Coordinates of C-alpha atoms and ligand atoms in Angstrom, one line a residue:
X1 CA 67.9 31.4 109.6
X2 CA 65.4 33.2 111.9
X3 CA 66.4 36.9 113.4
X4 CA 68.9 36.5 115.7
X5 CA 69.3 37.8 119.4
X6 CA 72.1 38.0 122.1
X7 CA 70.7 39.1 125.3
X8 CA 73.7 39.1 128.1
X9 CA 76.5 36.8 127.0
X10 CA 73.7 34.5 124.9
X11 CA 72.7 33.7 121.6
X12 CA 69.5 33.1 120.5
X13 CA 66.7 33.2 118.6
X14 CA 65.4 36.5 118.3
X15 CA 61.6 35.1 119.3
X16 CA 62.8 33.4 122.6
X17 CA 64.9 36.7 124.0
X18 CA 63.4 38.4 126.8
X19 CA 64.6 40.7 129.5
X20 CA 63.3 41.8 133.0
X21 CA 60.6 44.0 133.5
X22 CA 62.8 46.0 136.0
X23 CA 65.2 46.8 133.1
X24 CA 65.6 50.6 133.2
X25 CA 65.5 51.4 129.0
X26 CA 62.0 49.3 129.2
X27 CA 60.8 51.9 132.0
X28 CA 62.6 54.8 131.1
X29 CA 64.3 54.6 128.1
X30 CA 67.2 54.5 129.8
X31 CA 69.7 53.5 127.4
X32 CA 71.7 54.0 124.6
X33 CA 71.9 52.5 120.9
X34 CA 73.7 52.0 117.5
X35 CA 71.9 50.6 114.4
X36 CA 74.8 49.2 111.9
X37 CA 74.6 47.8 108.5
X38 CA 76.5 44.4 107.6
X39 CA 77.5 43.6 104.1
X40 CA 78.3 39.8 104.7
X41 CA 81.1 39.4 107.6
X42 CA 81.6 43.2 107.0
X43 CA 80.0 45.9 109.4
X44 CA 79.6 49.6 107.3
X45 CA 81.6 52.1 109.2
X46 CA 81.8 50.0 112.7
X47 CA 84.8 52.1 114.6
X48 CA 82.4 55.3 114.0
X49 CA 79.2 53.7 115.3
X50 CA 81.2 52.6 118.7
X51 CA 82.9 55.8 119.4
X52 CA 79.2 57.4 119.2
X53 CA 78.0 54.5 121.4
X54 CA 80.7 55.5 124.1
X55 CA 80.0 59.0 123.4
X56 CA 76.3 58.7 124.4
X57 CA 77.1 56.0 127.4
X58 CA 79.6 58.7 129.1
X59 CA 77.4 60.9 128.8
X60 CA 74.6 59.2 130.4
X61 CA 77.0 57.9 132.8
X62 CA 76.3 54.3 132.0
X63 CA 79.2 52.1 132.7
X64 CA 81.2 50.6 129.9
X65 CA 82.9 48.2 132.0
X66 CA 84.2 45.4 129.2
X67 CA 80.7 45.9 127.0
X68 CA 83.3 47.3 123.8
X69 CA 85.2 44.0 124.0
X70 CA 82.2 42.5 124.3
X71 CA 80.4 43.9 120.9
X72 CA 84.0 43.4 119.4
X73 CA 82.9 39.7 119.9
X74 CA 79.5 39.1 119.4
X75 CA 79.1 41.1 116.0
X76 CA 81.6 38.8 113.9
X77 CA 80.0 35.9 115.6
X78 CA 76.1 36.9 115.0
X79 CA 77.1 37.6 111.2
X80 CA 78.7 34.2 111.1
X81 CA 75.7 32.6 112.5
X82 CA 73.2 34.2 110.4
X83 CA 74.9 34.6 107.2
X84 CA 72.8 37.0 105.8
X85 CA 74.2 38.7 103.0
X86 CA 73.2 42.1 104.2
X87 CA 72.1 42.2 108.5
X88 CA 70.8 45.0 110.4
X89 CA 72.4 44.8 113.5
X90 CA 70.9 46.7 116.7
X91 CA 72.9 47.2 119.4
X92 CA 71.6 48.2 122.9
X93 CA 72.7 49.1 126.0
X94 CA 70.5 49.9 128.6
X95 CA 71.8 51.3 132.5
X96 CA 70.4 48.0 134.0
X97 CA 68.2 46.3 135.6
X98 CA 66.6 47.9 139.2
X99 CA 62.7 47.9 141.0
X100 CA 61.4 51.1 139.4
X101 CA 62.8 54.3 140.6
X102 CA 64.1 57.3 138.8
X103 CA 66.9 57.5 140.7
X104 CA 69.2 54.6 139.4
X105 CA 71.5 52.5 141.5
X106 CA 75.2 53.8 140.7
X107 CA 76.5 50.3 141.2
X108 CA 74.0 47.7 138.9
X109 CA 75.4 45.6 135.6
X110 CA 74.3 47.4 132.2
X111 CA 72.2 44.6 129.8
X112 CA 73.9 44.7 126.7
X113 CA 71.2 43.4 123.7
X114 CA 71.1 42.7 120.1
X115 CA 69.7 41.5 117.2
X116 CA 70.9 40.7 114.2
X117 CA 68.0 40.7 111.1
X118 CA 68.2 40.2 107.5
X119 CA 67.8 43.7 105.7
X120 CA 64.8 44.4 104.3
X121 CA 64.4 47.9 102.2
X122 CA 64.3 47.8 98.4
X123 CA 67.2 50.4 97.8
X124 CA 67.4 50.3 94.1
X125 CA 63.2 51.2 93.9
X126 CA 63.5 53.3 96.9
X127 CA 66.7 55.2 95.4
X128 CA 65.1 55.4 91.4
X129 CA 61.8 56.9 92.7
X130 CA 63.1 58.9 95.3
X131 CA 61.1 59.3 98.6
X132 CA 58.5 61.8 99.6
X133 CA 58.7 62.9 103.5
X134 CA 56.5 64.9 105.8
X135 CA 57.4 68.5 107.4
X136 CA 57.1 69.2 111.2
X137 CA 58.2 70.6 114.3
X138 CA 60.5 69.2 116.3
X139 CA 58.6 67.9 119.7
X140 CA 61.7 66.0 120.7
X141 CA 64.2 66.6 123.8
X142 CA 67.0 69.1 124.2
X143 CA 70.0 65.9 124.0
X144 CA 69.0 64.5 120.3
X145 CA 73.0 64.0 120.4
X146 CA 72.9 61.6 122.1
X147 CA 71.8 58.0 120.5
X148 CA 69.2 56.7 123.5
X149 CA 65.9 54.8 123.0
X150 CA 64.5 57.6 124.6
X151 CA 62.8 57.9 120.8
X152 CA 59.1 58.7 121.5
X153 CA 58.8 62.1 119.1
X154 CA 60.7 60.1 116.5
X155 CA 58.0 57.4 117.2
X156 CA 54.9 59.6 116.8
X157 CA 56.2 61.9 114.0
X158 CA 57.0 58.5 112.1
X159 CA 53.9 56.9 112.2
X160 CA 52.2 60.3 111.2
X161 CA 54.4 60.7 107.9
X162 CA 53.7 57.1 107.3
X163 CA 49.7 57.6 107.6
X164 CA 50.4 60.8 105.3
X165 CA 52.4 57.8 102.6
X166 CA 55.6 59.5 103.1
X167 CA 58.5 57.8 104.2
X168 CA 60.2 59.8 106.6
X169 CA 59.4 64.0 107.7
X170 CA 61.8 66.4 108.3
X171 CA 61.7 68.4 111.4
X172 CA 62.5 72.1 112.4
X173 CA 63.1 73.7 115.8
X174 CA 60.9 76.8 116.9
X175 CA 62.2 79.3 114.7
X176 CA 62.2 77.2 111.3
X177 CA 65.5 75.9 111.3
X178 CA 65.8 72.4 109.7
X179 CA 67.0 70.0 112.3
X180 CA 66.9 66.0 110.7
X181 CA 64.9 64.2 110.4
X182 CA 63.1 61.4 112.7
X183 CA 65.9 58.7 111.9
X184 CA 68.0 60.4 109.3
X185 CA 70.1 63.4 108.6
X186 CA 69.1 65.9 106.3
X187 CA 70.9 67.6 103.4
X188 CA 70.1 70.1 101.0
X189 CA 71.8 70.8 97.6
X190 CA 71.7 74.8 96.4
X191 CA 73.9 75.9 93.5
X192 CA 76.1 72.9 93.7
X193 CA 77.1 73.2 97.5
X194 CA 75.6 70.8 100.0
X195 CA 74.6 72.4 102.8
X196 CA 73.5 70.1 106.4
X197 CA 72.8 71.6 109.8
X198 CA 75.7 72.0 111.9
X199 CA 76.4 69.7 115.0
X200 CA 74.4 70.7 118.1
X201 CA 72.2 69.3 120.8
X202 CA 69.3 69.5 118.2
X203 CA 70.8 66.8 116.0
X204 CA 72.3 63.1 116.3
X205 CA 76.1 63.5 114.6
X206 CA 75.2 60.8 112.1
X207 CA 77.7 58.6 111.1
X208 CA 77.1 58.4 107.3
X209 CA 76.7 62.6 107.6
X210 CA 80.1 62.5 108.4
X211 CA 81.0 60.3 105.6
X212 CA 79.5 62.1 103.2
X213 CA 81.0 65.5 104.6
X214 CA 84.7 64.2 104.8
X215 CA 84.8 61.4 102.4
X216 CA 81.8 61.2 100.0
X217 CA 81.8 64.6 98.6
X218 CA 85.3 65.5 98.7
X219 CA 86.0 62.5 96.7
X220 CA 83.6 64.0 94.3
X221 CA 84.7 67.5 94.2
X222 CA 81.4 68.7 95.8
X223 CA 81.9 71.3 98.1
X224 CA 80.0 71.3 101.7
X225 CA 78.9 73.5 104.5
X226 CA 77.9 73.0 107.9
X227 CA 75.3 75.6 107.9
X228 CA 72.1 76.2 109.1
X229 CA 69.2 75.9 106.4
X230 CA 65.6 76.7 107.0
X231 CA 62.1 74.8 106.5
X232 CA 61.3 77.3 103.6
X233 CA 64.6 76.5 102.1
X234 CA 63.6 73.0 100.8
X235 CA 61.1 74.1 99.0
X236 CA 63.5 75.9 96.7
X237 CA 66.4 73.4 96.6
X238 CA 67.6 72.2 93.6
X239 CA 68.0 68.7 95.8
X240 CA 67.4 67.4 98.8
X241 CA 68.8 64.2 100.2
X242 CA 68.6 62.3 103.8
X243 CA 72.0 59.9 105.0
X244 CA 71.3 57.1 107.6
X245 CA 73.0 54.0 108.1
X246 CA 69.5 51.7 106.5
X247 CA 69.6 54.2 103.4
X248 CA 73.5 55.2 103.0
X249 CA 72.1 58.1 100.9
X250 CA 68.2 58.8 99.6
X251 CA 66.8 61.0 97.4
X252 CA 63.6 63.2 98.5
X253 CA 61.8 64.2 95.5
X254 CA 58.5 65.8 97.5
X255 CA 58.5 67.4 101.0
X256 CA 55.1 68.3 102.7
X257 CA 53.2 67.5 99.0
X258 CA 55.4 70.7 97.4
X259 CA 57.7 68.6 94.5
X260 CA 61.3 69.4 94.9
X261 CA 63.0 70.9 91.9
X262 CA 61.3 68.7 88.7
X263 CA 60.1 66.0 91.0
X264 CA 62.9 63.3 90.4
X265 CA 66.2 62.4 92.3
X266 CA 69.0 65.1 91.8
X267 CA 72.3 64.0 89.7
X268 CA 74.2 65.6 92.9
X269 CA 72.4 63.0 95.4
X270 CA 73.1 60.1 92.7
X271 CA 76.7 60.5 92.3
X272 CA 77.2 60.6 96.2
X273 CA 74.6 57.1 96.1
X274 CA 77.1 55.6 93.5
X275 CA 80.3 57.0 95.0
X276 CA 79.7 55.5 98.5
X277 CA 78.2 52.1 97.3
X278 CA 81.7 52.0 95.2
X279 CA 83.6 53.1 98.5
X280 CA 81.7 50.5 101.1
X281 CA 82.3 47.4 98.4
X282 CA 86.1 48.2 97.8
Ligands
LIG301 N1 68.8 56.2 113.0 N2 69.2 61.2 113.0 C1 68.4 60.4 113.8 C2 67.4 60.9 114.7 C3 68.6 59.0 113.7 O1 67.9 58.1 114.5 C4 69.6 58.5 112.8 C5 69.8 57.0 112.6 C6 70.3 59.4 112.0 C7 71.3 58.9 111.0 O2 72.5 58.5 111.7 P1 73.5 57.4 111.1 O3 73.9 58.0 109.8 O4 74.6 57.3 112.1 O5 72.7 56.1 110.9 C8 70.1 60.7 112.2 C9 69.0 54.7 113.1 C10 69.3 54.1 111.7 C11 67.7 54.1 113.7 O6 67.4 54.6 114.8 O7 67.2 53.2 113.2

């Protein structure tokens, strides 16, 4: 089975979807989006991802007239046509479709799009190794709460931590605090206590950050705190891990070249890996 699409109130394949020109997240990035992985016919934590989906649309002011109902429908029916034993689903939503003009038309029809591909990281490696990740400013916008394509600082601070052979970079705001990082949340682990930054404008509330805060380490006995943490304090964690919906949770063994701790993933960030595998397969 080839990558699947829906584009509109149509399947098909991912190859042969196309959308207008005058569509206003092409131009502007004008939309909103959820990423959300599948284990067979079973989304990961699907209730969370839409509540953040209408969270970002009201706040855009994009209409959600019918579009929940909509994704209520199509994602059980993409998994079933795929079959992929694990999917990445994408979900977008862009304002609509108007001749160019930043001023958008109150009255058009949002696009809803998707695509539903077979998942392609190699967790167990990825997890044993643990990942190395790049350190930067943040250059991104003052709304990183809210989940739109607008996504070019994410873009460009990527691609630069990939050129570097790191994997992801963590950013921090002007005076040093740790934000996330460019498509991940970010952790640290000092004296036993997890500590991530608390929700603001700077950061996306991340759904498996969440998780892991009321479900993941409670169930563990691991105390956290919503507190801010700064770029100098990574270098003297004892562990630091990143949550996103493609990872769950992933150990960072190196930031900016400086080894974390002895250089290998923590035994804090492997029993929150193995507790919410156990918890997503139950
Ligand atoms: N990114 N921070 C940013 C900037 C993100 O883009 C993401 C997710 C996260 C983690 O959120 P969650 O746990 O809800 O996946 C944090 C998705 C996976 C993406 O854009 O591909």
């Amino acid at each position: 089975m080839t990558d699947l699409a829906y584009v509109n109130g149509q399947f098909l394949p991912a190859e042969n979807a196309v959308i207008s020109i005058n569509d206003r997240g092409l131009q502007f990035g004008d939309s909103v989006y959820e990423v959300v992985k599948a284990y067979g016919d079973k989304p990961v934590l699907m209730d969370e991802h839409i509540l953040r989906l209408e969270r970002s649309a009201h706040a855009l002011n994009i209409s959600l007239n019918g579009i929940i109902e909509e994704i209520d429908r199509i994602v059980p029916e993409g998994l079933q046509r795929t079959g992929f034993s694990q999917t990445i689903i994408y979900i977008q939503l862009t304002r609509g479709t108007q001749p160019r003009n930043l001023i958008f038309d109150k009255t058009i029809k949002p696009n809803l799009i998707a695509t539903f591909r077979p998942y392609g990281l190699d967790l167990a490696s990825m997890r044993s190794n643990g990942i190395k990740v790049s350190l930067y400013p943040d250059i991104r916008w003052a709304h990183c709460d809210l989940k739109t394509t607008n996504l070019l600082g994410n873009v460009l601070m990527k691609n630069k931590a990939n050129d570097e052979g790191c994997f992801e970079a963590i950013l921090f705001t002007e005076d040093g605090r740790v934000s996330e990082a460019c498509s991940s949340s970010v952790f640290v682990v000092k004296n036993g206590v997890l500590l991530t930054t608390p929700s603001s404008e700077n950061i996306l509330p991340g759904v498996n950050r969440k998780y892991v805060i009321d479900i993941v380490a409670p169930q563990l006995g691991i105390p956290v705190r919503e507190e801010h943490t700064f770029k100098d304090d990574l270098f003297t964690a004892d562990e630091v891990f990143l949550t996103s919906t493609t990872f769950l949770v992933m150990p960072v063994i190196e930031v900016a070249g400086q080894q974390i701790a002895n250089g290998k993933p923590g035994p804090i960030t492997m029993s929150l890996v193995e507790q919410f595998e156990k918890n997503i397969h139950n």
